[in-house]
GROMACS .gro file of N, CA and C in nm:
model
  543
    1MET      N    1  -1.564  -0.452  -3.409
    1MET     CA    2  -1.681  -0.503  -3.341
    1MET      C    3  -1.641  -0.613  -3.242
    2LEU      N    4  -1.548  -0.699  -3.281
    2LEU     CA    5  -1.501  -0.806  -3.194
    2LEU      C    6  -1.432  -0.747  -3.071
    3PHE      N    7  -1.357  -0.640  -3.091
    3PHE     CA    8  -1.286  -0.575  -2.980
    3PHE      C    9  -1.385  -0.523  -2.877
    4ARG      N   10  -1.494  -0.460  -2.924
    4ARG     CA   11  -1.594  -0.405  -2.832
    4ARG      C   12  -1.663  -0.515  -2.752
    5SER      N   13  -1.696  -0.626  -2.816
    5SER     CA   14  -1.764  -0.734  -2.744
    5SER      C   15  -1.669  -0.799  -2.643
    6ALA      N   16  -1.542  -0.812  -2.678
    6ALA     CA   17  -1.444  -0.868  -2.583
    6ALA      C   18  -1.425  -0.773  -2.466
    7LEU      N   19  -1.420  -0.644  -2.493
    7LEU     CA   20  -1.405  -0.544  -2.387
    7LEU      C   21  -1.527  -0.543  -2.296
    8ALA      N   22  -1.645  -0.554  -2.355
    8ALA     CA   23  -1.768  -0.557  -2.275
    8ALA      C   24  -1.773  -0.682  -2.187
    9ALA      N   25  -1.724  -0.794  -2.238
    9ALA     CA   26  -1.723  -0.917  -2.159
    9ALA      C   27  -1.627  -0.908  -2.040
   10GLU      N   28  -1.522  -0.830  -2.055
   10GLU     CA   29  -1.422  -0.817  -1.949
   10GLU      C   30  -1.447  -0.697  -1.859
   11ALA      N   31  -1.549  -0.619  -1.885
   11ALA     CA   32  -1.576  -0.497  -1.808
   11ALA      C   33  -1.586  -0.520  -1.657
   12PRO      N   34  -1.654  -0.626  -1.609
   12PRO     CA   35  -1.658  -0.647  -1.463
   12PRO      C   36  -1.520  -0.670  -1.403
   13ARG      N   37  -1.435  -0.745  -1.472
   13ARG     CA   38  -1.300  -0.770  -1.421
   13ARG      C   39  -1.216  -0.644  -1.424
   14ILE      N   40  -1.231  -0.566  -1.529
   14ILE     CA   41  -1.158  -0.441  -1.539
   14ILE      C   42  -1.201  -0.345  -1.429
   15GLY      N   43  -1.330  -0.338  -1.403
   15GLY     CA   44  -1.381  -0.254  -1.295
   15GLY      C   45  -1.330  -0.297  -1.158
   16THR      N   46  -1.324  -0.429  -1.137
   16THR     CA   47  -1.272  -0.481  -1.010
   16THR      C   48  -1.126  -0.445  -0.993
   17ILE      N   49  -1.047  -0.463  -1.097
   17ILE     CA   50  -0.905  -0.428  -1.091
   17ILE      C   51  -0.888  -0.279  -1.065
   18LEU      N   52  -0.970  -0.198  -1.130
   18LEU     CA   53  -0.964  -0.053  -1.111
   18LEU      C   54  -0.992  -0.015  -0.967
   19MET      N   55  -1.099  -0.070  -0.909
   19MET     CA   56  -1.136  -0.037  -0.771
   19MET      C   57  -1.031  -0.084  -0.671
   20ILE      N   58  -0.982  -0.205  -0.689
   20ILE     CA   59  -0.879  -0.257  -0.598
   20ILE      C   60  -0.752  -0.173  -0.610
   21SER      N   61  -0.717  -0.133  -0.730
   21SER     CA   62  -0.597  -0.053  -0.750
   21SER      C   63  -0.609   0.083  -0.683
   22VAL      N   64  -0.723   0.148  -0.701
   22VAL     CA   65  -0.744   0.279  -0.639
   22VAL      C   66  -0.741   0.268  -0.487
   23LEU      N   67  -0.811   0.168  -0.433
   23LEU     CA   68  -0.810   0.147  -0.287
   23LEU      C   69  -0.670   0.118  -0.236
   24THR      N   70  -0.597   0.032  -0.305
   24THR     CA   71  -0.462  -0.002  -0.263
   24THR      C   72  -0.371   0.120  -0.267
   25LEU      N   73  -0.383   0.198  -0.373
   25LEU     CA   74  -0.301   0.319  -0.383
   25LEU      C   75  -0.333   0.418  -0.272
   26LEU      N   76  -0.461   0.440  -0.245
   26LEU     CA   77  -0.499   0.535  -0.141
   26LEU      C   78  -0.460   0.485  -0.002
   27LEU      N   79  -0.478   0.356   0.025
   27LEU     CA   80  -0.437   0.301   0.153
   27LEU      C   81  -0.285   0.307   0.169
   28GLY      N   82  -0.213   0.276   0.063
   28GLY     CA   83  -0.067   0.284   0.068
   28GLY      C   84  -0.018   0.426   0.088
   29THR      N   85  -0.082   0.521   0.021
   29THR     CA   86  -0.045   0.662   0.037
   29THR      C   87  -0.070   0.709   0.179
   30THR      N   88  -0.184   0.672   0.234
   30THR     CA   89  -0.215   0.709   0.372
   30THR      C   90  -0.117   0.646   0.469
   31SER      N   91  -0.082   0.520   0.446
   31SER     CA   92   0.015   0.452   0.532
   31SER      C   93   0.151   0.520   0.525
   32MET      N   94   0.192   0.558   0.403
   32MET     CA   95   0.321   0.627   0.388
   32MET      C   96   0.319   0.763   0.456
   33GLU      N   97   0.205   0.833   0.449
   33GLU     CA   98   0.193   0.960   0.519
   33GLU      C   99   0.217   0.942   0.668
   34LEU      N  100   0.153   0.842   0.725
   34LEU     CA  101   0.167   0.818   0.868
   34LEU      C  102   0.308   0.773   0.904
   35ALA      N  103   0.364   0.684   0.824
   35ALA     CA  104   0.497   0.633   0.854
   35ALA      C  105   0.605   0.740   0.837
   36ALA      N  106   0.590   0.825   0.736
   36ALA     CA  107   0.690   0.927   0.708
   36ALA      C  108   0.667   1.055   0.787
   37GLY      N  109   0.545   1.073   0.837
   37GLY     CA  110   0.514   1.193   0.912
   37GLY      C  111   0.502   1.317   0.825
   38THR      N  112   0.473   1.299   0.697
   38THR     CA  113   0.456   1.412   0.606
   38THR      C  114   0.325   1.396   0.530
   39GLU      N  115   0.275   1.505   0.477
   39GLU     CA  116   0.151   1.499   0.400
   39GLU      C  117   0.183   1.469   0.254
   40ILE      N  118   0.106   1.377   0.196
   40ILE     CA  119   0.124   1.338   0.057
   40ILE      C  120  -0.004   1.375  -0.017
   41ASP      N  121   0.010   1.435  -0.133
   41ASP     CA  122  -0.104   1.476  -0.215
   41ASP      C  123  -0.163   1.353  -0.285
   42ALA      N  124  -0.276   1.303  -0.232
   42ALA     CA  125  -0.338   1.182  -0.287
   42ALA      C  126  -0.385   1.203  -0.431
   43ASP      N  127  -0.434   1.323  -0.463
   43ASP     CA  128  -0.479   1.351  -0.599
   43ASP      C  129  -0.362   1.339  -0.697
   44ARG      N  130  -0.249   1.394  -0.660
   44ARG     CA  131  -0.130   1.385  -0.745
   44ARG      C  132  -0.086   1.240  -0.761
   45GLU      N  133  -0.088   1.163  -0.652
   45GLU     CA  134  -0.048   1.022  -0.658
   45GLU      C  135  -0.140   0.944  -0.752
   46LEU      N  136  -0.271   0.971  -0.745
   46LEU     CA  137  -0.365   0.903  -0.835
   46LEU      C  138  -0.340   0.939  -0.980
   47ARG      N  139  -0.314   1.067  -1.005
   47ARG     CA  140  -0.287   1.110  -1.143
   47ARG      C  141  -0.159   1.048  -1.198
   48VAL      N  142  -0.051   1.053  -1.119
   48VAL     CA  143   0.077   0.998  -1.164
   48VAL      C  144   0.065   0.848  -1.186
   49SER      N  145  -0.001   0.779  -1.095
   49SER     CA  146  -0.020   0.634  -1.109
   49SER      C  147  -0.104   0.603  -1.233
   50GLY      N  148  -0.207   0.681  -1.258
   50GLY     CA  149  -0.291   0.661  -1.376
   50GLY      C  150  -0.213   0.677  -1.505
   51VAL      N  151  -0.136   0.783  -1.516
   51VAL     CA  152  -0.057   0.807  -1.637
   51VAL      C  153   0.047   0.697  -1.655
   52ALA      N  154   0.113   0.658  -1.546
   52ALA     CA  155   0.214   0.553  -1.554
   52ALA      C  156   0.152   0.420  -1.596
   53ASN      N  157   0.034   0.389  -1.545
   53ASN     CA  158  -0.030   0.263  -1.580
   53ASN      C  159  -0.082   0.263  -1.724
   54VAL      N  160  -0.129   0.376  -1.773
   54VAL     CA  161  -0.170   0.385  -1.913
   54VAL      C  162  -0.048   0.364  -2.003
   55ALA      N  163   0.064   0.430  -1.968
   55ALA     CA  164   0.186   0.413  -2.047
   55ALA      C  165   0.234   0.268  -2.043
   56ALA      N  166   0.229   0.206  -1.925
   56ALA     CA  167   0.271   0.066  -1.914
   56ALA      C  168   0.178  -0.024  -1.994
   57GLY      N  169   0.048   0.001  -1.990
   57GLY     CA  170  -0.048  -0.079  -2.065
   57GLY      C  171  -0.027  -0.068  -2.214
   58LEU      N  172   0.002   0.053  -2.262
   58LEU     CA  173   0.027   0.072  -2.405
   58LEU      C  174   0.153  -0.001  -2.449
   59GLY      N  175   0.246  -0.017  -2.355
   59GLY     CA  176   0.369  -0.090  -2.386
   59GLY      C  177   0.361  -0.238  -2.356
   60GLY      N  178   0.243  -0.285  -2.318
   60GLY     CA  179   0.226  -0.427  -2.287
   60GLY      C  180   0.267  -0.463  -2.146
   61GLY      N  181   0.284  -0.363  -2.060
   61GLY     CA  182   0.327  -0.388  -1.923
   61GLY      C  183   0.211  -0.420  -1.830
   62LEU      N  184   0.246  -0.447  -1.705
   62LEU     CA  185   0.148  -0.482  -1.604
   62LEU      C  186   0.112  -0.359  -1.520
   63LEU      N  187   0.006  -0.375  -1.444
   63LEU     CA  188  -0.039  -0.273  -1.352
   63LEU      C  189   0.069  -0.248  -1.248
   64GLY      N  190   0.093  -0.123  -1.216
   64GLY     CA  191   0.193  -0.089  -1.115
   64GLY      C  192   0.135   0.002  -1.010
   65LEU      N  193   0.173  -0.021  -0.886
   65LEU     CA  194   0.127   0.061  -0.774
   65LEU      C  195   0.246   0.098  -0.687
   66THR      N  196   0.230   0.203  -0.612
   66THR     CA  197   0.333   0.241  -0.517
   66THR      C  198   0.336   0.138  -0.406
   67GLY      N  199   0.452   0.086  -0.377
   67GLY     CA  200   0.466  -0.012  -0.271
   67GLY      C  201   0.517   0.054  -0.145
   68MET      N  202   0.440   0.043  -0.038
   68MET     CA  203   0.479   0.109   0.086
   68MET      C  204   0.612   0.056   0.138
   69SER      N  205   0.629  -0.075   0.137
   69SER     CA  206   0.750  -0.131   0.197
   69SER      C  207   0.875  -0.084   0.123
   70LEU      N  208   0.873  -0.085  -0.008
   70LEU     CA  209   0.990  -0.040  -0.083
   70LEU      C  210   1.007   0.112  -0.076
   71SER      N  211   0.898   0.185  -0.072
   71SER     CA  212   0.908   0.330  -0.058
   71SER      C  213   0.968   0.366   0.077
   72MET      N  214   0.924   0.298   0.182
   72MET     CA  215   0.979   0.325   0.314
   72MET      C  216   1.123   0.278   0.325
   73LEU      N  217   1.158   0.170   0.256
   73LEU     CA  218   1.296   0.124   0.254
   73LEU      C  219   1.386   0.231   0.192
   74GLY      N  220   1.342   0.286   0.080
   74GLY     CA  221   1.419   0.394   0.017
   74GLY      C  222   1.428   0.517   0.104
   75ARG      N  223   1.320   0.551   0.170
   75ARG     CA  224   1.320   0.667   0.259
   75ARG      C  225   1.412   0.646   0.377
   76ASN      N  226   1.407   0.527   0.437
   76ASN     CA  227   1.491   0.500   0.553
   76ASN      C  228   1.639   0.488   0.515
   77ALA      N  229   1.666   0.443   0.393
   77ALA     CA  230   1.805   0.429   0.349
   77ALA      C  231   1.869   0.565   0.325
   78SER      N  232   1.792   0.660   0.281
   78SER     CA  233   1.847   0.790   0.246
   78SER      C  234   1.736   0.894   0.255
   79LYS      N  235   1.722   0.956   0.370
   79LYS     CA  236   1.606   1.041   0.400
   79LYS      C  237   1.581   1.153   0.300
   80ASP      N  238   1.680   1.231   0.264
   80ASP     CA  239   1.656   1.348   0.180
   80ASP      C  240   1.720   1.337   0.042
   81SER      N  241   1.738   1.215  -0.005
   81SER     CA  242   1.805   1.196  -0.132
   81SER      C  243   1.713   1.125  -0.231
   82ARG      N  244   1.734   1.152  -0.357
   82ARG     CA  245   1.660   1.083  -0.463
   82ARG      C  246   1.738   0.961  -0.512
   83MET      N  247   1.851   0.934  -0.451
   83MET     CA  248   1.937   0.826  -0.498
   83MET      C  249   1.870   0.688  -0.497
   84PRO      N  250   1.793   0.649  -0.393
   84PRO     CA  251   1.728   0.518  -0.401
   84PRO      C  252   1.636   0.504  -0.522
   85GLY      N  253   1.563   0.610  -0.556
   85GLY     CA  254   1.476   0.607  -0.673
   85GLY      C  255   1.554   0.599  -0.803
   86ILE      N  256   1.664   0.670  -0.808
   86ILE     CA  257   1.749   0.667  -0.928
   86ILE      C  258   1.810   0.529  -0.947
   87VAL      N  259   1.861   0.471  -0.838
   87VAL     CA  260   1.921   0.337  -0.846
   87VAL      C  261   1.815   0.235  -0.886
   88ALA      N  262   1.695   0.242  -0.827
   88ALA     CA  263   1.588   0.149  -0.862
   88ALA      C  264   1.551   0.163  -1.010
   89GLY      N  265   1.544   0.286  -1.059
   89GLY     CA  266   1.513   0.308  -1.200
   89GLY      C  267   1.621   0.253  -1.292
   90LEU      N  268   1.746   0.271  -1.254
   90LEU     CA  269   1.856   0.218  -1.335
   90LEU      C  270   1.853   0.065  -1.337
   91ILE      N  271   1.825   0.004  -1.223
   91ILE     CA  272   1.818  -0.143  -1.218
   91ILE      C  273   1.703  -0.194  -1.306
   92CYS      N  274   1.587  -0.129  -1.296
   92CYS     CA  275   1.473  -0.170  -1.380
   92CYS      C  276   1.503  -0.149  -1.527
   93GLY      N  277   1.566  -0.037  -1.559
   93GLY     CA  278   1.603  -0.010  -1.698
   93GLY      C  279   1.702  -0.112  -1.751
   94ALA      N  280   1.801  -0.147  -1.669
   94ALA     CA  281   1.899  -0.247  -1.711
   94ALA      C  282   1.832  -0.383  -1.731
   95ALA      N  283   1.741  -0.419  -1.642
   95ALA     CA  284   1.670  -0.547  -1.656
   95ALA      C  285   1.585  -0.547  -1.783
   96ALA      N  286   1.521  -0.433  -1.812
   96ALA     CA  287   1.438  -0.425  -1.932
   96ALA      C  288   1.522  -0.435  -2.060
   97LEU      N  289   1.646  -0.390  -2.052
   97LEU     CA  290   1.733  -0.395  -2.169
   97LEU      C  291   1.808  -0.527  -2.182
   98GLY      N  292   1.775  -0.623  -2.096
   98GLY     CA  293   1.833  -0.756  -2.112
   98GLY      C  294   1.945  -0.791  -2.016
   99ALA      N  295   1.971  -0.708  -1.919
   99ALA     CA  296   2.080  -0.736  -1.824
   99ALA      C  297   2.029  -0.804  -1.697
  100ALA      N  298   1.917  -0.874  -1.709
  100ALA     CA  299   1.857  -0.936  -1.590
  100ALA      C  300   1.935  -1.058  -1.541
  101ALA      N  301   2.021  -1.114  -1.623
  101ALA     CA  302   2.094  -1.235  -1.584
  101ALA      C  303   2.183  -1.211  -1.462
  102TRP      N  304   2.232  -1.092  -1.444
  102TRP     CA  305   2.319  -1.064  -1.330
  102TRP      C  306   2.243  -1.061  -1.198
  103ILE      N  307   2.110  -1.049  -1.202
  103ILE     CA  308   2.032  -1.048  -1.079
  103ILE      C  309   2.044  -1.184  -1.009
  104ASP      N  310   2.061  -1.291  -1.086
  104ASP     CA  311   2.080  -1.424  -1.027
  104ASP      C  312   2.207  -1.432  -0.944
  105ARG      N  313   2.301  -1.342  -0.967
  105ARG     CA  314   2.428  -1.346  -0.895
  105ARG      C  315   2.419  -1.278  -0.758
  106LEU      N  316   2.307  -1.207  -0.732
  106LEU     CA  317   2.290  -1.147  -0.600
  106LEU      C  318   2.268  -1.257  -0.496
  107PRO      N  319   2.338  -1.250  -0.384
  107PRO     CA  320   2.314  -1.350  -0.280
  107PRO      C  321   2.171  -1.339  -0.228
  108VAL      N  322   2.102  -1.451  -0.221
  108VAL     CA  323   1.963  -1.453  -0.178
  108VAL      C  324   1.950  -1.399  -0.035
  109PHE      N  325   2.047  -1.432   0.051
  109PHE     CA  326   2.037  -1.388   0.189
  109PHE      C  327   2.042  -1.236   0.202
  110VAL      N  328   2.108  -1.167   0.110
  110VAL     CA  329   2.114  -1.021   0.117
  110VAL      C  330   1.975  -0.963   0.089
  111VAL      N  331   1.912  -1.011  -0.015
  111VAL     CA  332   1.778  -0.963  -0.049
  111VAL      C  333   1.679  -1.003   0.060
  112ALA      N  334   1.690  -1.126   0.110
  112ALA     CA  335   1.600  -1.173   0.216
  112ALA      C  336   1.620  -1.091   0.344
  113ALA      N  337   1.743  -1.061   0.379
  113ALA     CA  338   1.771  -0.983   0.500
  113ALA      C  339   1.716  -0.841   0.486
  114LEU      N  340   1.727  -0.785   0.367
  114LEU     CA  341   1.673  -0.651   0.343
  114LEU      C  342   1.522  -0.649   0.359
  115LEU      N  343   1.455  -0.747   0.300
  115LEU     CA  344   1.310  -0.757   0.312
  115LEU      C  345   1.268  -0.786   0.456
  116PHE      N  346   1.340  -0.874   0.523
  116PHE     CA  347   1.309  -0.907   0.662
  116PHE      C  348   1.325  -0.785   0.752
  117SER      N  349   1.433  -0.712   0.732
  117SER     CA  350   1.457  -0.591   0.811
  117SER      C  351   1.347  -0.488   0.789
  118ASN      N  352   1.309  -0.468   0.666
  118ASN     CA  353   1.204  -0.371   0.634
  118ASN      C  354   1.070  -0.415   0.692
  119GLY      N  355   1.036  -0.542   0.675
  119GLY     CA  356   0.910  -0.593   0.728
  119GLY      C  357   0.905  -0.587   0.880
  120THR      N  358   1.015  -0.621   0.944
  120THR     CA  359   1.021  -0.615   1.089
  120THR      C  360   1.006  -0.471   1.137
  121GLY      N  361   1.071  -0.379   1.068
  121GLY     CA  362   1.058  -0.237   1.104
  121GLY      C  363   0.915  -0.188   1.095
  122LEU      N  364   0.844  -0.229   0.990
  122LEU     CA  365   0.704  -0.189   0.977
  122LEU      C  366   0.617  -0.253   1.084
  123LEU      N  367   0.642  -0.380   1.115
  123LEU     CA  368   0.566  -0.446   1.221
  123LEU      C  369   0.591  -0.379   1.356
  124VAL      N  370   0.715  -0.347   1.385
  124VAL     CA  371   0.747  -0.279   1.511
  124VAL      C  372   0.674  -0.146   1.517
  125GLU      N  373   0.676  -0.072   1.406
  125GLU     CA  374   0.611   0.059   1.404
  125GLU      C  375   0.461   0.048   1.427
  126TRP      N  376   0.396  -0.045   1.357
  126TRP     CA  377   0.251  -0.054   1.363
  126TRP      C  378   0.200  -0.132   1.483
  127ILE      N  379   0.270  -0.237   1.522
  127ILE     CA  380   0.220  -0.321   1.631
  127ILE      C  381   0.275  -0.276   1.766
  128TRP      N  382   0.404  -0.257   1.777
  128TRP     CA  383   0.463  -0.223   1.906
  128TRP      C  384   0.442  -0.075   1.941
  129ARG      N  385   0.485   0.013   1.854
  129ARG     CA  386   0.471   0.157   1.882
  129ARG      C  387   0.328   0.206   1.863
  130GLY      N  388   0.253   0.136   1.780
  130GLY     CA  389   0.115   0.176   1.753
  130GLY      C  390   0.026   0.170   1.876
  131ARG      N  391   0.058   0.081   1.968
  131ARG     CA  392  -0.026   0.069   2.088
  131ARG      C  393  -0.021   0.194   2.174
  132ALA      N  394   0.088   0.269   2.167
  132ALA     CA  395   0.099   0.393   2.244
  132ALA      C  396   0.039   0.512   2.168
  133LYS      N  397   0.037   0.503   2.035
  133LYS     CA  398  -0.008   0.615   1.953
  133LYS      C  399  -0.157   0.612   1.922
  134LEU      N  400  -0.216   0.493   1.920
  134LEU     CA  401  -0.354   0.478   1.875
  134LEU      C  402  -0.448   0.453   1.992
  135PRO      N  403  -0.574   0.494   1.976
  135PRO     CA  404  -0.675   0.453   2.075
  135PRO      C  405  -0.686   0.299   2.074
  136ALA      N  406  -0.728   0.242   2.186
  136ALA     CA  407  -0.731   0.096   2.201
  136ALA      C  408  -0.811   0.028   2.091
  137ALA      N  409  -0.927   0.083   2.056
  137ALA     CA  410  -1.011   0.020   1.952
  137ALA      C  411  -0.941   0.022   1.816
  138ASP      N  412  -0.876   0.134   1.782
  138ASP     CA  413  -0.804   0.142   1.655
  138ASP      C  414  -0.684   0.048   1.654
  139TYR      N  415  -0.616   0.038   1.767
  139TYR     CA  416  -0.501  -0.053   1.777
  139TYR      C  417  -0.545  -0.197   1.756
  140LEU      N  418  -0.658  -0.235   1.813
  140LEU     CA  419  -0.709  -0.371   1.794
  140LEU      C  420  -0.745  -0.397   1.648
  141ILE      N  421  -0.794  -0.295   1.579
  141ILE     CA  422  -0.823  -0.309   1.436
  141ILE      C  423  -0.695  -0.333   1.358
  142VAL      N  424  -0.588  -0.260   1.392
  142VAL     CA  425  -0.459  -0.279   1.324
  142VAL      C  426  -0.408  -0.421   1.347
  143VAL      N  427  -0.415  -0.469   1.471
  143VAL     CA  428  -0.371  -0.605   1.501
  143VAL      C  429  -0.456  -0.707   1.424
  144LEU      N  430  -0.586  -0.685   1.419
  144LEU     CA  431  -0.676  -0.774   1.344
  144LEU      C  432  -0.638  -0.777   1.196
  145ILE      N  433  -0.608  -0.661   1.139
  145ILE     CA  434  -0.569  -0.654   0.998
  145ILE      C  435  -0.442  -0.735   0.975
  146VAL      N  436  -0.342  -0.719   1.062
  146VAL     CA  437  -0.216  -0.792   1.047
  146VAL      C  438  -0.241  -0.944   1.054
  147VAL      N  439  -0.324  -0.986   1.148
  147VAL     CA  440  -0.354  -1.129   1.163
  147VAL      C  441  -0.427  -1.182   1.039
  148VAL      N  442  -0.527  -1.108   0.991
  148VAL     CA  443  -0.604  -1.153   0.874
  148VAL      C  444  -0.515  -1.156   0.750
  149VAL      N  445  -0.429  -1.056   0.732
  149VAL     CA  446  -0.338  -1.057   0.617
  149VAL      C  447  -0.246  -1.179   0.624
  150GLY      N  448  -0.195  -1.209   0.743
  150GLY     CA  449  -0.107  -1.323   0.759
  150GLY      C  450  -0.176  -1.456   0.736
  151MET      N  451  -0.302  -1.466   0.774
  151MET     CA  452  -0.372  -1.594   0.765
  151MET      C  453  -0.451  -1.611   0.636
  152ALA      N  454  -0.510  -1.503   0.584
  152ALA     CA  455  -0.600  -1.516   0.469
  152ALA      C  456  -0.549  -1.445   0.343
  153GLY      N  457  -0.481  -1.333   0.359
  153GLY     CA  458  -0.432  -1.261   0.242
  153GLY      C  459  -0.455  -1.110   0.254
  154PHE      N  460  -0.390  -1.037   0.163
  154PHE     CA  461  -0.392  -0.891   0.165
  154PHE      C  462  -0.532  -0.834   0.144
  155LEU      N  463  -0.599  -0.883   0.042
  155LEU     CA  464  -0.732  -0.830   0.009
  155LEU      C  465  -0.830  -0.852   0.124
  156GLN      N  466  -0.824  -0.968   0.186
  156GLN     CA  467  -0.912  -0.997   0.299
  156GLN      C  468  -0.878  -0.906   0.418
  157GLY      N  469  -0.749  -0.880   0.439
  157GLY     CA  470  -0.708  -0.789   0.547
  157GLY      C  471  -0.758  -0.648   0.524
  158VAL      N  472  -0.746  -0.601   0.400
  158VAL     CA  473  -0.797  -0.468   0.367
  158VAL      C  474  -0.948  -0.462   0.388
  159ALA      N  475  -1.018  -0.566   0.341
  159ALA     CA  476  -1.164  -0.568   0.355
  159ALA      C  477  -1.206  -0.568   0.501
  160ILE      N  478  -1.142  -0.649   0.584
  160ILE     CA  479  -1.180  -0.654   0.725
  160ILE      C  480  -1.145  -0.523   0.794
  161GLY      N  481  -1.035  -0.462   0.755
  161GLY     CA  482  -0.997  -0.333   0.813
  161GLY      C  483  -1.096  -0.224   0.779
  162ILE      N  484  -1.136  -0.218   0.653
  162ILE     CA  485  -1.236  -0.119   0.611
  162ILE      C  486  -1.368  -0.145   0.682
  163ASP      N  487  -1.408  -0.272   0.690
  163ASP     CA  488  -1.533  -0.306   0.756
  163ASP      C  489  -1.531  -0.267   0.903
  164ARG      N  490  -1.427  -0.305   0.975
  164ARG     CA  491  -1.420  -0.276   1.119
  164ARG      C  492  -1.411  -0.125   1.146
  165LYS      N  493  -1.331  -0.055   1.067
  165LYS     CA  494  -1.316   0.089   1.089
  165LYS      C  495  -1.444   0.164   1.056
  166SER      N  496  -1.510   0.125   0.945
  166SER     CA  497  -1.635   0.193   0.910
  166SER      C  498  -1.743   0.162   1.013
  167THR      N  499  -1.746   0.038   1.065
  167THR     CA  500  -1.841   0.004   1.170
  167THR      C  501  -1.813   0.086   1.295
  168ARG      N  502  -1.685   0.100   1.328
  168ARG     CA  503  -1.647   0.180   1.446
  168ARG      C  504  -1.685   0.326   1.427
  169LEU      N  505  -1.656   0.382   1.310
  169LEU     CA  506  -1.692   0.521   1.284
  169LEU      C  507  -1.842   0.541   1.287
  170ASN      N  508  -1.916   0.447   1.229
  170ASN     CA  509  -2.061   0.456   1.225
  170ASN      C  510  -2.119   0.449   1.366
  171SER      N  511  -2.069   0.357   1.449
  171SER     CA  512  -2.123   0.344   1.584
  171SER      C  513  -2.088   0.466   1.669
  172SER      N  514  -1.968   0.523   1.651
  172SER     CA  515  -1.934   0.644   1.727
  172SER      C  516  -2.017   0.762   1.680
  173HIS      N  517  -2.046   0.768   1.551
  173HIS     CA  518  -2.131   0.875   1.498
  173HIS      C  519  -2.274   0.861   1.551
  174MET      N  520  -2.322   0.737   1.557
  174MET     CA  521  -2.458   0.713   1.607
  174MET      C  522  -2.468   0.750   1.755
  175SER      N  523  -2.365   0.718   1.834
  175SER     CA  524  -2.371   0.750   1.976
  175SER      C  525  -2.363   0.901   1.999
  176GLU      N  526  -2.288   0.972   1.913
  176GLU     CA  527  -2.280   1.118   1.925
  176GLU      C  528  -2.413   1.182   1.888
  177SER      N  529  -2.482   1.126   1.788
  177SER     CA  530  -2.607   1.187   1.745
  177SER      C  531  -2.719   1.163   1.846
  178ARG      N  532  -2.704   1.065   1.936
  178ARG     CA  533  -2.804   1.038   2.038
  178ARG      C  534  -2.784   1.121   2.164
  179MET      N  535  -2.668   1.186   2.173
  179MET     CA  536  -2.643   1.267   2.293
  179MET      C  537  -2.739   1.387   2.297
  180PRO      N  538  -2.786   1.420   2.416
  180PRO     CA  539  -2.875   1.536   2.426
  180PRO      C  540  -2.799   1.665   2.399
  181SER      N  541  -2.867   1.762   2.339
  181SER     CA  542  -2.803   1.888   2.304
  181SER      C  543  -2.798   1.983   2.419
   0.00000   0.00000   0.00000
């Protein structure tokens, strides 16, 4: 009985986490599709993420989502190989088994340079090359999202992006419906 009342009290927070996770996963999947130039099965990604998160929760783990930056880093490092995923899994497994102390021995500048290189590559793709690939209004939305994420945070950037894009889609739909037949 105590468990049910505690679960009921946390239901709004659980629902919020669920919605944010689903949105983040779908936005990340769509971003990876565009960046990689291949189609990704969103239904499969949702199912795999759900099963993995249930397994992690049963083991006392945290929520996990596909990270675009690390996924693209692995893809760019080795286009047609599963080796980046295997190496990442081995590192996580070793850390889980207690070998995390050796991570302190990695030079910070190596990890920082890797993250900087990956982040710069994504910014160049979306901001510099995006201006030639996207319509002007969509490009301005992408720039707005980047600015809001940098100044306010990820969730605020996602919210403003969804708001601006839905407003743009709605206004274009309204203008099309007013055109004479």
